[in-house]
PDB file of C-alpha atoms in Angstrom:
ATOM      1  CA  PHE A   6      12.102-131.666 -13.432  1.00  0.00           C
ATOM      2  CA  ALA A   7       9.021-129.911 -12.034  1.00  0.00           C
ATOM      3  CA  LEU A   8       6.318-128.924 -14.479  1.00  0.00           C
ATOM      4  CA  PRO A   9       4.483-125.604 -14.189  1.00  0.00           C
ATOM      5  CA  ALA A  10       0.840-125.689 -13.083  1.00  0.00           C
ATOM      6  CA  VAL A  11      -0.405-125.013 -16.640  1.00  0.00           C
ATOM      7  CA  VAL A  12       1.283-126.177 -19.830  1.00  0.00           C
ATOM      8  CA  CYS A  13       0.310-125.362 -23.426  1.00  0.00           C
ATOM      9  CA  THR A  14       1.278-127.717 -26.237  1.00  0.00           C
ATOM     10  CA  ASP A  15       0.477-128.054 -29.912  1.00  0.00           C
ATOM     11  CA  GLU A  16       0.371-131.875 -29.629  1.00  0.00           C
ATOM     12  CA  PRO A  17      -3.053-132.763 -31.075  1.00  0.00           C
ATOM     13  CA  LEU A  18      -3.589-136.150 -29.396  1.00  0.00           C
ATOM     14  CA  TYR A  19      -3.982-136.829 -25.691  1.00  0.00           C
ATOM     15  CA  VAL A  20      -1.850-139.960 -25.996  1.00  0.00           C
ATOM     16  CA  GLY A  21       0.913-137.686 -27.355  1.00  0.00           C
ATOM     17  CA  LYS A  22       0.349-135.182 -24.550  1.00  0.00           C
ATOM     18  CA  ALA A  23       0.656-138.054 -22.053  1.00  0.00           C
ATOM     19  CA  ARG A  24       4.013-139.032 -23.581  1.00  0.00           C
ATOM     20  CA  LEU A  25       5.249-135.432 -23.313  1.00  0.00           C
ATOM     21  CA  LEU A  26       3.775-134.716 -19.878  1.00  0.00           C
ATOM     22  CA  PRO A  27       3.679-137.907 -17.800  1.00  0.00           C
ATOM     23  CA  GLY A  28       1.763-137.656 -14.552  1.00  0.00           C
ATOM     24  CA  SER A  29      -0.431-134.830 -15.822  1.00  0.00           C
ATOM     25  CA  THR A  30      -4.119-134.252 -15.274  1.00  0.00           C
ATOM     26  CA  PHE A  31      -5.792-132.871 -18.397  1.00  0.00           C
ATOM     27  CA  VAL A  32      -8.746-130.559 -17.741  1.00  0.00           C
ATOM     28  CA  ILE A  33     -11.340-131.071 -20.473  1.00  0.00           C
ATOM     29  CA  GLY A  34     -15.002-130.501 -21.181  1.00  0.00           C
ATOM     30  CA  ALA A  35     -17.501-133.354 -21.349  1.00  0.00           C
ATOM     31  CA  ASP A  36     -17.714-132.835 -25.132  1.00  0.00           C
ATOM     32  CA  THR A  37     -14.012-133.628 -25.436  1.00  0.00           C
ATOM     33  CA  ALA A  38     -14.360-136.625 -23.103  1.00  0.00           C
ATOM     34  CA  VAL A  39     -17.050-137.997 -25.437  1.00  0.00           C
ATOM     35  CA  ARG A  40     -14.643-137.744 -28.390  1.00  0.00           C
ATOM     36  CA  ILE A  41     -11.736-139.306 -26.449  1.00  0.00           C
ATOM     37  CA  VAL A  42     -13.741-142.529 -26.044  1.00  0.00           C
ATOM     38  CA  MET A  43     -15.179-142.646 -29.581  1.00  0.00           C
ATOM     39  CA  PRO A  44     -13.603-145.322 -31.817  1.00  0.00           C
ATOM     40  CA  LYS A  45     -14.366-142.974 -34.757  1.00  0.00           C
ATOM     41  CA  TYR A  46     -11.260-140.983 -33.779  1.00  0.00           C
ATOM     42  CA  TYR A  47      -9.082-144.107 -33.742  1.00  0.00           C
ATOM     43  CA  GLU A  48      -9.556-145.305 -37.325  1.00  0.00           C
ATOM     44  CA  ASP A  49     -12.992-146.648 -36.251  1.00  0.00           C
ATOM     45  CA  SER A  50     -11.203-149.168 -34.019  1.00  0.00           C
ATOM     46  CA  ARG A  51     -12.323-149.839 -30.444  1.00  0.00           C
ATOM     47  CA  GLU A  52      -9.051-151.731 -29.942  1.00  0.00           C
ATOM     48  CA  LEU A  53      -6.945-148.680 -30.917  1.00  0.00           C
ATOM     49  CA  MET A  54      -9.057-146.480 -28.606  1.00  0.00           C
ATOM     50  CA  ILE A  55      -8.566-148.911 -25.699  1.00  0.00           C
ATOM     51  CA  ASN A  56      -4.817-149.067 -26.425  1.00  0.00           C
ATOM     52  CA  ALA A  57      -4.608-145.246 -26.396  1.00  0.00           C
ATOM     53  CA  LEU A  58      -6.468-145.034 -23.070  1.00  0.00           C
ATOM     54  CA  ALA A  59      -4.196-147.732 -21.629  1.00  0.00           C
ATOM     55  CA  GLU A  60      -1.103-145.824 -22.758  1.00  0.00           C
ATOM     56  CA  ILE A  61      -2.420-142.574 -21.270  1.00  0.00           C
ATOM     57  CA  ARG A  62      -2.987-144.394 -17.976  1.00  0.00           C
ATOM     58  CA  SER A  63       0.477-146.035 -18.170  1.00  0.00           C
ATOM     59  CA  HIS A  64       2.012-142.533 -18.234  1.00  0.00           C
ATOM     60  CA  GLY A  65       0.198-141.729 -14.984  1.00  0.00           C
ATOM     61  CA  CYS A  66      -2.140-139.249 -16.647  1.00  0.00           C
ATOM     62  CA  SER A  67      -5.836-138.675 -16.047  1.00  0.00           C
ATOM     63  CA  PHE A  68      -8.713-136.405 -17.086  1.00  0.00           C
ATOM     64  CA  LEU A  69     -10.665-133.898 -15.015  1.00  0.00           C
ATOM     65  CA  VAL A  70     -13.990-133.449 -16.821  1.00  0.00           C
ATOM     66  CA  ALA A  71     -16.150-130.331 -16.587  1.00  0.00           C
ATOM     67  CA  GLY A  72     -19.771-130.341 -17.695  1.00  0.00           C
ATOM     68  CA  ARG A  73     -20.573-128.497 -20.926  1.00  0.00           C
ATOM     69  CA  LEU A  74     -23.486-127.490 -23.100  1.00  0.00           C
ATOM     70  CA  ASN A  75     -23.437-129.670 -26.205  1.00  0.00           C
ATOM     71  CA  LYS A  76     -24.233-128.440 -29.723  1.00  0.00           C
ATOM     72  CA  GLU A  77     -27.933-129.095 -29.106  1.00  0.00           C
ATOM     73  CA  GLY A  78     -27.887-126.877 -26.007  1.00  0.00           C
ATOM     74  CA  THR A  79     -28.254-129.780 -23.562  1.00  0.00           C
ATOM     75  CA  TRP A  80     -26.078-129.988 -20.451  1.00  0.00           C
ATOM     76  CA  GLU A  81     -23.586-132.843 -20.711  1.00  0.00           C
ATOM     77  CA  SER A  82     -21.374-134.147 -17.889  1.00  0.00           C
ATOM     78  CA  LEU A  83     -19.052-137.063 -17.232  1.00  0.00           C
ATOM     79  CA  ALA A  84     -22.141-139.114 -16.317  1.00  0.00           C
ATOM     80  CA  ASP A  85     -23.148-138.883 -20.016  1.00  0.00           C
ATOM     81  CA  VAL A  86     -19.802-140.198 -21.309  1.00  0.00           C
ATOM     82  CA  ASP A  87     -19.640-143.883 -22.261  1.00  0.00           C
ATOM     83  CA  VAL A  88     -16.293-144.588 -20.579  1.00  0.00           C
ATOM     84  CA  PRO A  89     -15.089-148.122 -21.421  1.00  0.00           C
ATOM     85  CA  LYS A  90     -15.149-150.648 -18.592  1.00  0.00           C
ATOM     86  CA  GLY A  91     -11.894-150.619 -16.672  1.00  0.00           C
ATOM     87  CA  PHE A  92     -11.101-146.974 -17.496  1.00  0.00           C
ATOM     88  CA  GLU A  93     -13.577-145.260 -15.168  1.00  0.00           C
ATOM     89  CA  GLY A  94     -10.719-144.221 -12.860  1.00  0.00           C
ATOM     90  CA  LEU A  95      -9.033-142.359 -15.713  1.00  0.00           C
ATOM     91  CA  PHE A  96     -11.830-139.754 -15.665  1.00  0.00           C
ATOM     92  CA  GLN A  97     -13.027-137.647 -12.732  1.00  0.00           C
ATOM     93  CA  ALA A  98     -15.874-135.126 -12.779  1.00  0.00           C
ATOM     94  CA  VAL A  99     -15.406-131.500 -11.759  1.00  0.00           C
ATOM     95  CA  PRO A 100     -18.137-131.062  -9.129  1.00  0.00           C
ATOM     96  CA  SER A 101     -20.429-128.021  -9.081  1.00  0.00           C
ATOM     97  CA  PHE A 102     -18.870-126.208 -12.033  1.00  0.00           C
ATOM     98  CA  ARG A 103     -20.682-124.534 -14.892  1.00  0.00           C
ATOM     99  CA  GLU A 104     -19.377-122.005 -17.420  1.00  0.00           C
ATOM    100  CA  ASP A 105     -21.390-121.948 -20.641  1.00  0.00           C
ATOM    101  CA  ILE A 106     -18.625-120.868 -23.009  1.00  0.00           C
ATOM    102  CA  SER A 107     -16.395-122.991 -25.194  1.00  0.00           C
ATOM    103  CA  SER A 108     -12.687-122.551 -25.860  1.00  0.00           C
ATOM    104  CA  THR A 109     -13.654-121.824 -29.496  1.00  0.00           C
ATOM    105  CA  ASP A 110     -15.868-118.951 -28.290  1.00  0.00           C
ATOM    106  CA  ILE A 111     -13.080-117.633 -26.052  1.00  0.00           C
ATOM    107  CA  ARG A 112     -10.572-117.696 -28.947  1.00  0.00           C
ATOM    108  CA  ALA A 113     -13.059-115.931 -31.249  1.00  0.00           C
ATOM    109  CA  GLN A 114     -13.737-113.266 -28.613  1.00  0.00           C
ATOM    110  CA  SER A 115     -10.009-112.793 -28.006  1.00  0.00           C
ATOM    111  CA  SER A 116      -9.330-112.502 -31.737  1.00  0.00           C
ATOM    112  CA  ALA A 117     -12.078-109.886 -32.136  1.00  0.00           C
ATOM    113  CA  GLU A 118     -10.655-107.884 -29.209  1.00  0.00           C
ATOM    114  CA  GLU A 119      -7.144-108.042 -30.706  1.00  0.00           C
ATOM    115  CA  LYS A 120      -8.474-106.731 -34.048  1.00  0.00           C
ATOM    116  CA  THR A 121     -10.240-103.887 -32.261  1.00  0.00           C
ATOM    117  CA  VAL A 122      -7.065-102.937 -30.396  1.00  0.00           C
ATOM    118  CA  SER A 123      -4.994-103.161 -33.608  1.00  0.00           C
ATOM    119  CA  GLY A 124      -7.499-101.015 -35.459  1.00  0.00           C
ATOM    120  CA  ASN A 125      -7.377 -98.367 -32.764  1.00  0.00           C
ATOM    121  CA  LEU A 126      -3.561 -98.231 -32.921  1.00  0.00           C
ATOM    122  CA  SER A 127      -3.474 -97.607 -36.677  1.00  0.00           C
TER     123      SER A 127
END
């Protein structure tokens, strides 16, 4: 079956998303790419992290990585991500893109706007 251009899922792990949506390209920020390759998020196991990346690749999935401001206010891009050897092809940088807002900020802004609209309807 053909997948729509954009899919939303509540699956928390990218390896799980890859199982659900084989052949997908996940668009992420550099901050998320950093976490995807951190053993800390795989029970502090580099082996489990490598296995997860291998499974994601085996499902034909990849990551498109946009640069982001990190918590310290420094610009971070795919070039700053310590991608394990052999998995460089799993990640591709979004060229010439910059939008200094996080998904958390967007959700907070949306929630505030919804409350304003609700308040005006009461």
